[in-house]
Coordinates of C-alpha atoms in Angstrom, one line a residue:
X17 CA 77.8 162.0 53.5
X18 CA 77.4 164.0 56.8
X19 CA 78.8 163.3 59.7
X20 CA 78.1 159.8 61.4
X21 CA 74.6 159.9 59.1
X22 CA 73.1 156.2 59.4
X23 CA 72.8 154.7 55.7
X24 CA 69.5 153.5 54.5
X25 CA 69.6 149.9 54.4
X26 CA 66.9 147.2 54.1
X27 CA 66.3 145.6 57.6
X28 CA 63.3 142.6 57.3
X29 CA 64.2 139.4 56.4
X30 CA 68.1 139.5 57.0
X31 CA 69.5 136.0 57.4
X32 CA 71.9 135.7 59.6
X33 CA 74.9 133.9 58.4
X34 CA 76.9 132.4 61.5
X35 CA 78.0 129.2 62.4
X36 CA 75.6 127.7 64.8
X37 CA 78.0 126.6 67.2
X38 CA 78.3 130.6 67.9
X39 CA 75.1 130.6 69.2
X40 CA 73.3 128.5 71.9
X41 CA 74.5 125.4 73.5
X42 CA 71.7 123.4 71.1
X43 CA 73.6 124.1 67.3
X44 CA 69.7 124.4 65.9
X45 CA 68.2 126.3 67.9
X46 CA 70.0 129.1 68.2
X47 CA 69.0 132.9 66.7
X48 CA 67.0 132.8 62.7
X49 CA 67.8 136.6 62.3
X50 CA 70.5 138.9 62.4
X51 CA 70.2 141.8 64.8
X52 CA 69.6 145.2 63.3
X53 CA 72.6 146.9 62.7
X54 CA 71.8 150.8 63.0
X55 CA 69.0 150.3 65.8
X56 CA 68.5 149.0 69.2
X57 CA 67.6 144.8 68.7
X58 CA 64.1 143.6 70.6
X59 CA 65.9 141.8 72.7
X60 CA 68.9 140.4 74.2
X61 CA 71.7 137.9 72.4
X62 CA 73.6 135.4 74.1
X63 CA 77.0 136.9 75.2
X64 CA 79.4 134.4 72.8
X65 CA 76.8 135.3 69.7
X66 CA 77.4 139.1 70.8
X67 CA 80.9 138.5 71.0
X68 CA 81.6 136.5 67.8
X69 CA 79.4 139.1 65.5
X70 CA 81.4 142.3 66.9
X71 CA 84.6 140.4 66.4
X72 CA 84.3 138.8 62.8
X73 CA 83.2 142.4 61.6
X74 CA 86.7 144.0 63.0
X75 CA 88.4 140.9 61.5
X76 CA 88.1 143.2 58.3
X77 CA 90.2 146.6 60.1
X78 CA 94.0 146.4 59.2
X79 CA 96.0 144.7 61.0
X80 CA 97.9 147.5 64.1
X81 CA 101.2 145.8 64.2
X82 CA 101.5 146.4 60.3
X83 CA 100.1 149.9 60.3
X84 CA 103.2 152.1 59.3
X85 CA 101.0 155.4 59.7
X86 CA 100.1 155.6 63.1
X87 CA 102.3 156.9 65.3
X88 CA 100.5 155.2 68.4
X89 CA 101.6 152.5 70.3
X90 CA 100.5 149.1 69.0
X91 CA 102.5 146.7 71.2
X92 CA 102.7 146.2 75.1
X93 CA 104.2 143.6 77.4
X94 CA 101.0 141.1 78.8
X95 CA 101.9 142.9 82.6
X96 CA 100.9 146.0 81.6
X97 CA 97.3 144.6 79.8
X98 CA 97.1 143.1 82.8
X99 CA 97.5 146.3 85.2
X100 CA 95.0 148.1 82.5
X101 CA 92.5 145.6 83.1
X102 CA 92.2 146.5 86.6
X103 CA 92.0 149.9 86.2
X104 CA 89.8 150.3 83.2
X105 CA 86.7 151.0 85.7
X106 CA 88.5 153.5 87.9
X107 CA 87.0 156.9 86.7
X108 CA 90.5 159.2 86.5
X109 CA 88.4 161.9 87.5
X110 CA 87.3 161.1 91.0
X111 CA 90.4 162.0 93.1
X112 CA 89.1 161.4 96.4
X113 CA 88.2 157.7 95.6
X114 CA 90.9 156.1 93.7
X115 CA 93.7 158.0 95.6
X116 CA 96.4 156.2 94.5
X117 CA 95.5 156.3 90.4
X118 CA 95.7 160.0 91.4
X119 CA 99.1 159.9 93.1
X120 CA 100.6 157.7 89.7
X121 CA 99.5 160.4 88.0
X122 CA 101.3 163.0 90.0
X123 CA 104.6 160.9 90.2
X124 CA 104.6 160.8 86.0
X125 CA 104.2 165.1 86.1
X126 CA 107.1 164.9 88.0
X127 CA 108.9 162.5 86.3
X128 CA 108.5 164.1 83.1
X129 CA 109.3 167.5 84.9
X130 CA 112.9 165.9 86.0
X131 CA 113.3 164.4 82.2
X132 CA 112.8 167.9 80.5
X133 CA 115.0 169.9 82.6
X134 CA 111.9 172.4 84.5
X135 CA 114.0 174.4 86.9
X136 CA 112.4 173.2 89.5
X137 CA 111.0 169.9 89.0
X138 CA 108.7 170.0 92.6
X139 CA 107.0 173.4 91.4
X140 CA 106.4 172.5 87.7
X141 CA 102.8 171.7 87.0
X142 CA 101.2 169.5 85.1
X143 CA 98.4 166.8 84.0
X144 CA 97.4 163.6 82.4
X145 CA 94.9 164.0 78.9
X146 CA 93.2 161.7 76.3
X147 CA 96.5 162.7 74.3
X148 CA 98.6 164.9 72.9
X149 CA 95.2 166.8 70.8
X150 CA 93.6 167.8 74.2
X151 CA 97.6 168.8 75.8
X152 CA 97.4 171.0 73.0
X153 CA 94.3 172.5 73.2
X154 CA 95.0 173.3 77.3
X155 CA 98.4 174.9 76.4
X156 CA 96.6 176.7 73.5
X157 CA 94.0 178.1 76.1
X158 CA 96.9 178.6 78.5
X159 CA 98.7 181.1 76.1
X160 CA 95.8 183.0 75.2
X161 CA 94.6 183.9 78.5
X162 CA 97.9 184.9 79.4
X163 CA 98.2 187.1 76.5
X164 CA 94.3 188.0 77.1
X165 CA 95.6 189.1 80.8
X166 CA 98.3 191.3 79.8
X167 CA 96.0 193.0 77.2
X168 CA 93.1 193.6 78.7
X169 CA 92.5 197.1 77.8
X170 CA 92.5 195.9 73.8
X171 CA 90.9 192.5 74.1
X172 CA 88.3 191.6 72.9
X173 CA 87.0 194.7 71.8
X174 CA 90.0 195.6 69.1
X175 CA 92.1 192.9 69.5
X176 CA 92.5 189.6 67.9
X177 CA 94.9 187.1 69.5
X178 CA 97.0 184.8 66.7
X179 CA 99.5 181.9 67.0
X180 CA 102.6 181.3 65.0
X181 CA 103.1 177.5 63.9
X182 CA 104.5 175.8 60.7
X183 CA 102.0 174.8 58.4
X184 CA 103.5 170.8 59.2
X185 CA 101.6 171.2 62.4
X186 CA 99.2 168.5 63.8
X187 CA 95.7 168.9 62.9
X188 CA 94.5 170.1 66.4
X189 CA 96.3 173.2 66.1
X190 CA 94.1 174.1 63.4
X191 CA 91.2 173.1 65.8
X192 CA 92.4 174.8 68.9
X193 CA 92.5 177.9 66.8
X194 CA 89.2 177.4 65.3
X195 CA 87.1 176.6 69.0
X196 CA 89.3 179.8 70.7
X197 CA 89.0 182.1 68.1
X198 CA 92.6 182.8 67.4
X199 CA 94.2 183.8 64.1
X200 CA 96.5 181.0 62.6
X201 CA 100.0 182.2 61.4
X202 CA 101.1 179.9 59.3
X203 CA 104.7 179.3 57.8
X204 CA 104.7 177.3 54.5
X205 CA 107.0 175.2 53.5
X206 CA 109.7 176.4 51.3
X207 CA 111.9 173.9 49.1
X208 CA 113.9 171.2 50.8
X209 CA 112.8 173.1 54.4
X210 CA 109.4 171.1 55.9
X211 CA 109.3 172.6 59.1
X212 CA 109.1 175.9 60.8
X213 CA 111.5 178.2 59.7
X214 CA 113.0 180.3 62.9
X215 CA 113.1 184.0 61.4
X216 CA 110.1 183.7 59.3
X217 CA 108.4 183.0 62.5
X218 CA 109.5 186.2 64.2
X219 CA 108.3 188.3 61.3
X220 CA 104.8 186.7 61.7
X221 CA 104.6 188.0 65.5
X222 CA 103.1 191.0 66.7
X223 CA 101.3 192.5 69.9
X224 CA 98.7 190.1 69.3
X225 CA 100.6 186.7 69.2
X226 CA 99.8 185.0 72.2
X227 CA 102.8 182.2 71.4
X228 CA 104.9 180.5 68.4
X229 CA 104.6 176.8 68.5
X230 CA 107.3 174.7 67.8
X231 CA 107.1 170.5 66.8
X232 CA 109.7 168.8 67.9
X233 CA 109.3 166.0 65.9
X234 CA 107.1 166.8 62.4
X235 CA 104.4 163.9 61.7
X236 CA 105.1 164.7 57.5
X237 CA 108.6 163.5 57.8
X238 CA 109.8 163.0 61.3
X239 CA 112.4 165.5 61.8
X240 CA 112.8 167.9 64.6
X241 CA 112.2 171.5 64.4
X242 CA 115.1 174.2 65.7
X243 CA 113.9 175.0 68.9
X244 CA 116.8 176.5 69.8
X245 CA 117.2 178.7 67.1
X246 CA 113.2 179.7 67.1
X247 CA 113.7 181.0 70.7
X248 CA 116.6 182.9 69.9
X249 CA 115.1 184.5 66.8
X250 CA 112.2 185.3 69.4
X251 CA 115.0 187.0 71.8
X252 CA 115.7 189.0 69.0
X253 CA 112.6 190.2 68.6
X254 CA 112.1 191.0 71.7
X255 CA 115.6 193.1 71.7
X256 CA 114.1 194.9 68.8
X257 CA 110.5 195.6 69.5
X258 CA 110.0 195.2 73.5
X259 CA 107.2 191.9 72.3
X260 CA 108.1 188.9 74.6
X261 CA 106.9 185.9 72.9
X262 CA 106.7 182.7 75.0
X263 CA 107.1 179.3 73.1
X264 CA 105.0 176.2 73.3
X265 CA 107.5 173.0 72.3
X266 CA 105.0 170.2 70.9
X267 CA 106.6 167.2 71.4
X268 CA 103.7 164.4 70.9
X269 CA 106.6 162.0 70.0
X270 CA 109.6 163.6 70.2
X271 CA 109.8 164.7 73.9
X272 CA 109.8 161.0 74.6
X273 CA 112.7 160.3 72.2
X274 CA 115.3 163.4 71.9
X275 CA 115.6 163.1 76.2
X276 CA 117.3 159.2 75.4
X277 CA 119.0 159.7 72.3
X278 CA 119.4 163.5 71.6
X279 CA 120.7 164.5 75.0
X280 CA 123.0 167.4 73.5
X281 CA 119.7 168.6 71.8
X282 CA 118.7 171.9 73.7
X283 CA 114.9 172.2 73.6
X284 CA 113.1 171.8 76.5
X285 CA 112.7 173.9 79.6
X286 CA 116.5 175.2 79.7
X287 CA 115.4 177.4 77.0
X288 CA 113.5 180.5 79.7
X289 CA 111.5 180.9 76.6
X290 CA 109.6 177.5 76.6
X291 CA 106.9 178.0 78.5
X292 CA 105.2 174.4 78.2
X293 CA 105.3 171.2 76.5
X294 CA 102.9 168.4 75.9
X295 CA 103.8 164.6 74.6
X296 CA 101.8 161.7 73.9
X297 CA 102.4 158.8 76.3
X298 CA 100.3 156.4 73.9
X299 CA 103.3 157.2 71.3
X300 CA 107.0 156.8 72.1
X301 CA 105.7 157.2 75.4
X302 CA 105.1 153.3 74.4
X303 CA 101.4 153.3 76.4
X304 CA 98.7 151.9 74.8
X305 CA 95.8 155.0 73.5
X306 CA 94.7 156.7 74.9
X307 CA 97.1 158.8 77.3
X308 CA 98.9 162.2 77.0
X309 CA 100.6 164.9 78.9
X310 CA 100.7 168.6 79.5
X311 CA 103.3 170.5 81.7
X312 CA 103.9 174.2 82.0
X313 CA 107.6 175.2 83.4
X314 CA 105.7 176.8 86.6
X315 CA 102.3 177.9 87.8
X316 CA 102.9 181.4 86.7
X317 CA 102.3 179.9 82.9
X318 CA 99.3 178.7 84.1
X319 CA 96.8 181.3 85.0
X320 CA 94.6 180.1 88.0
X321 CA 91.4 180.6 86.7
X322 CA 92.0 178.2 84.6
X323 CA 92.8 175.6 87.1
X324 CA 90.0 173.8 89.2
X325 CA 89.9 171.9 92.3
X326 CA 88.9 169.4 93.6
X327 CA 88.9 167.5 97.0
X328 CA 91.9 164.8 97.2
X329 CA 92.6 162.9 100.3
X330 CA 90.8 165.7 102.7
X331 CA 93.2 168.6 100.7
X332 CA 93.0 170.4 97.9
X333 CA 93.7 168.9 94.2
X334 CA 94.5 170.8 91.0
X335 CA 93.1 170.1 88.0
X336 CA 92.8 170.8 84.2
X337 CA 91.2 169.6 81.3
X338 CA 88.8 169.6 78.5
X339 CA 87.5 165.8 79.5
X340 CA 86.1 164.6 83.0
X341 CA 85.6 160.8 83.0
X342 CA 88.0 158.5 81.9
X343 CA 90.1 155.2 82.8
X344 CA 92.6 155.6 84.7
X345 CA 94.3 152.5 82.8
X346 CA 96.2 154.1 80.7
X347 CA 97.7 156.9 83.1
X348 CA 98.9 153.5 85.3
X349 CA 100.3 151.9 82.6
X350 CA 102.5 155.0 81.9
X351 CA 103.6 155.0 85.5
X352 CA 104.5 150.7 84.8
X353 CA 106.5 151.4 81.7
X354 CA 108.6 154.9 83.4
X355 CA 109.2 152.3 86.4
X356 CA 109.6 148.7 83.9
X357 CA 111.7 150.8 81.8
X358 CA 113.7 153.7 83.5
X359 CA 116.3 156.1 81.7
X360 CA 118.4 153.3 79.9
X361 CA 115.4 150.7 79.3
X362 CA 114.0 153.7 77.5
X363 CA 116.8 154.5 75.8
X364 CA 117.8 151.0 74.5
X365 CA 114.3 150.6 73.3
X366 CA 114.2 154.4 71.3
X367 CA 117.6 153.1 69.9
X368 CA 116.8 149.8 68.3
X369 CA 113.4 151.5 67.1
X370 CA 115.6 154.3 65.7
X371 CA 118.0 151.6 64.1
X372 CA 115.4 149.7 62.6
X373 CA 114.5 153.1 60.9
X374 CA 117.8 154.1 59.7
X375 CA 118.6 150.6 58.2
X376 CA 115.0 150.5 56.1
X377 CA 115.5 153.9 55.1
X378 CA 118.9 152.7 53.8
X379 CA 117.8 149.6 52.2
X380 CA 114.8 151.3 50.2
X381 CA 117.3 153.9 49.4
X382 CA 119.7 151.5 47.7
X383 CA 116.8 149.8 45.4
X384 CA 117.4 153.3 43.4
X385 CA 113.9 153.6 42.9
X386 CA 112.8 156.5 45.8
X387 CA 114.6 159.8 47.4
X388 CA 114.5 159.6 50.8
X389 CA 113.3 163.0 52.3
X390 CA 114.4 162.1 55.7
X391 CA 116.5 159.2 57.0
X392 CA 115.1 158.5 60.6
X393 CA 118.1 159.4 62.2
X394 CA 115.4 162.2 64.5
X395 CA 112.0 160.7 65.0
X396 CA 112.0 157.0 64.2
X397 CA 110.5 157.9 61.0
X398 CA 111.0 158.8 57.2
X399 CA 109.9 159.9 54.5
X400 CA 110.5 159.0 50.7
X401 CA 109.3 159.8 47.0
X402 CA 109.9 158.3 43.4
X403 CA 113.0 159.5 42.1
X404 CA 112.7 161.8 39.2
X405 CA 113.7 159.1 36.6
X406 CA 110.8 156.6 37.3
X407 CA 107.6 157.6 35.4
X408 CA 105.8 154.5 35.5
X409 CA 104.2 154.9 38.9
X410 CA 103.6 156.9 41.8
X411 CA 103.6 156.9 45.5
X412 CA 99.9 156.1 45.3
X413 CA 100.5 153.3 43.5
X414 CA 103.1 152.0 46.1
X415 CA 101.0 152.6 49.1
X416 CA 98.0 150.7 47.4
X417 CA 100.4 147.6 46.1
X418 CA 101.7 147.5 49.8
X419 CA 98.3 147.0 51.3
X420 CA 97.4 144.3 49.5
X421 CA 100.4 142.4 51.0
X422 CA 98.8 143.9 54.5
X423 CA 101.3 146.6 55.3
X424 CA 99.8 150.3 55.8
X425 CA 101.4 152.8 54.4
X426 CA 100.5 156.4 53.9
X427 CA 100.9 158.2 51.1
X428 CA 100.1 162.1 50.6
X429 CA 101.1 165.2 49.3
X430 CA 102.5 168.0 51.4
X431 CA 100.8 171.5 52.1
X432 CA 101.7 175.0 50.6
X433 CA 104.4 175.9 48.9
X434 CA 105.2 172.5 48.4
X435 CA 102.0 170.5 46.9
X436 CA 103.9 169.4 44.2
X437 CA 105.5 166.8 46.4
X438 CA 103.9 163.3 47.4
X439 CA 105.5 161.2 49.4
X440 CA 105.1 157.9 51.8
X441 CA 106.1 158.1 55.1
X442 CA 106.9 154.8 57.5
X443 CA 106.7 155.1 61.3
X444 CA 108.8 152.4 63.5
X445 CA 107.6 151.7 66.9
X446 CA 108.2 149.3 69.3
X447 CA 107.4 146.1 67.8
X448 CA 108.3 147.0 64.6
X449 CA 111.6 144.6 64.7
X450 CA 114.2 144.1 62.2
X451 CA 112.4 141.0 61.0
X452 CA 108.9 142.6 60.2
X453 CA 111.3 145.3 58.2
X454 CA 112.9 142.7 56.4
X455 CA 109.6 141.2 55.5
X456 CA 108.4 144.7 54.4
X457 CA 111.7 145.0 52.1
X458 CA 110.9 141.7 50.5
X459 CA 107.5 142.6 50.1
X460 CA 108.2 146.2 48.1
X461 CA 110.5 144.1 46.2
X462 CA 108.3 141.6 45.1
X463 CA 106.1 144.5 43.8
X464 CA 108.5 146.6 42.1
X465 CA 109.0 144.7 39.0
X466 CA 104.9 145.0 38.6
X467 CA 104.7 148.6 38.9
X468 CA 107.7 149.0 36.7
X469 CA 106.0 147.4 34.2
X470 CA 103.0 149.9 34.1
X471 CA 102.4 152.4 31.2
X472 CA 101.8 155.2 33.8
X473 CA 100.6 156.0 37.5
X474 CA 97.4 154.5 38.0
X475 CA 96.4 156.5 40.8
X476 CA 95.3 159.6 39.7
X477 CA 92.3 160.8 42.9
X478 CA 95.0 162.6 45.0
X479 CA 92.4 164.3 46.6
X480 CA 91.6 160.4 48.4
X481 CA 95.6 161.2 49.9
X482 CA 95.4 161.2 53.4
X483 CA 98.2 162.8 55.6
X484 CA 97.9 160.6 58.4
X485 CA 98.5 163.3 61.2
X486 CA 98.0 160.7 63.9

């Protein structure tokens, strides 16, 4: 079906099925018909009938705490709901009017500055985005005109600008470079190695790279790519061949976990090679969706031209990005849980999430029926297959038991070279406590004596797989 086509459906005559009591205060005399569904109704419904039809419809979408897919944030304290709720009319956009939304905003660029080490945290830049997708796309654009500037007697005439990535990355990197025009590089996997590989990255680059983009934190099975070790193979390079390729470090959930937990773990702006990094504040930032964030190391990594302004408090107000009006909600509830939280509120709460991870990982390990890929002990999040002795049933089969029992779990099967693999893949976040693992555990349990039982796999459309790059 295209997309967003409206399906034919019959309209006249629906009934509508709702308890009276929804509708007026008189329990017979309250609406005869259902409202069309895929056109504007005649008129206007009572507000509680409005409400109760919207909400019994989502009473069928999964349930968010059980969703062991997503990546985003599904739990907040009632404080911050409450700060959200006064924000979510305040347009993000207009500077000069809500000043101090704008000013939150600024403190969190610097905050984040200060957390990944810029050299100067006063003079790095930065801004708020819908998430880590549209971070992405600005450092994208960022790279490219720089490269576009430096090449200006080639481009675009003979020229065609590319971008080195693994082919683990997020989705929008395949987008960026499909709006801007730029050639994807991409580095398959290669047996038990998921993630960019350092030196096969550097022999991808040439005069036309515009930047090598590293994940620090891959959504197929939560582990960290070498940062460090990409850079230095791009030093290398530029030893051997003059090319100086600058790295962008995607950290949609990692940059808000290795800074707590990882703190040995060389990745960020001390590497002079990192030019900017982006991270998702609706993810282990621990912010409700949607809110992300883009920083460059200074404004010499981010042309001007690129950068408008706008007027703020009588002076003059950088900014950049792809969308205008927004709430402001979500940037205040980032600033709430950096000030609720601090360094070591952050840290306690990345460390039991990262616990709870480990100890599943362990625990579905031990019922000798998967091969863990990945433990958690990086991003809090692993992934695991069938072992190659079970035969009755796949990781299809699992993920499809599982929802029945209301826990979402992906399964899918991982790009070139290595498509021969399928896998499920669990994500802890905040809220995800030791107990609601437990219950998990006992509910793969329960199901395991089932599918051992079957004669064979019984899920055999892998092309329905979904990666779940959220």
């Amino acid at each position: 079906m295209p997309l967003h086509q409206v399906p034919a459906e019959p309209e006249p005559d629906r009934r509508l099925a709702l308890n009276p009591i929804y509708g007026e205060a008189n329990p017979v005399g309250g609406m005869t018909e259902a409202p069309p569904r895929h056109r504007l109704p005649d008129g206007p419904l009572p507000p509680m009938s409005a409400y109760q039809l919207v909400h019994d419809e989502l009473m069928l979408d999964g349930n968010s705490r059980l969703n062991l897919a997503t990546f985003v944030t599904t739990w907040m304290e009632p404080q911050a709901g409450v700060l959200m709720g006064e924000c979510r009319d305040k347009n993000m956009i207009d500077k000069d009017e809500y000043p101090r939304t704008a000013e939150l905003e600024r403190r969190c660029v610097a905050m984040l500055a200060d957390l990944w080490n810029a050299p100067d945290a006063s003079a790095a830049v930065g801004c708020s985005t819908t998430g880590s997708s549209e971070a992405c796309m600005l450092a994208g654009m960022a790279l490219k005109r720089r490269w576009a500037r430096r090449n200006e007697d080639r481009y675009p005439a003979v020229a065609r600008p590319n971008l080195v990535m693994g082919i683990n990355v997020q989705v929008c990197w395949e987008k960026f470079c499909a709006f801007w025009e730029v050639e994807p590089r991409l580095v398959p996997m290669e047996g038990d190695r998921f993630h960019l590989d350092p030196e096969a990255a550097a022999a991808l680059c040439d005069e036309n790279t515009i930047g090598v983009v590293a994940v620090l934190g891959s959504t197929f099975d939560g582990s960290y790519e070498p940062v460090a070790e990409i850079c230095a193979a791009l030093d290398g390079l530029q030893e051997r061949t003059g090319l100086d390729i600058p790295v962008h470090v995607d950290g949609a959930s990692g940059a808000m976990v290795a800074p707590f937990l990882d703190e040995s773990l060389v990745w960020d702006f001390r590497l002079p090679r990192v030019s900017s990094i982006n991270t998702s504040g609706h993810k282990y930032g621990l912010v409700y969706p949607g809110v992300g964030w883009a920083l460059w190391r200074s404004p010499a990594e981010l042309p001007e031209e690129l950068v408008f302004r706008v007027n703020y408090l009588g002076g003059d107000m950088p900014t950049f990005a792809l969308n205008f009006s927004r709430p402001g909600a979500q940037v205040v509830a980032q600033y709430y849980t950096f000030l609720r939280l601090g360094r070591e509120g952050y840290r306690a709460v990345q460390q039991a999430t990262r616990d709870v991870a480990r100890g599943l990982a362990d625990r579905i390990e031990a019922m000798g029926d998967f091969r863990l890929l990945t433990r958690g002990d990086q991003l809090p999040v692993f992934a695991f297959t069938t072992s190659p002795a079970i035969t009755d049933f796949d990781v299809f089969d699992v993920s499809r038991r599982l929802r029945e029992r209301g826990w979402l779990v992906p399964a899918y099967t991982f790009p070139a070279h290595r498509e021969d693999l399928s896998v499920l893949r669990v994500v802890c976040r905040n809220g995800f406590s030791a107990d609601l693992a437990e219950l998990f555990v006992e509910d793969l349990k329960r199901l395991l004596p089932e599918l051992r039982r079957q004669p064979h796999p019984l899920s055999h459309d892998k092309a329905a797989a979904t990666a779940f790059h959220h």
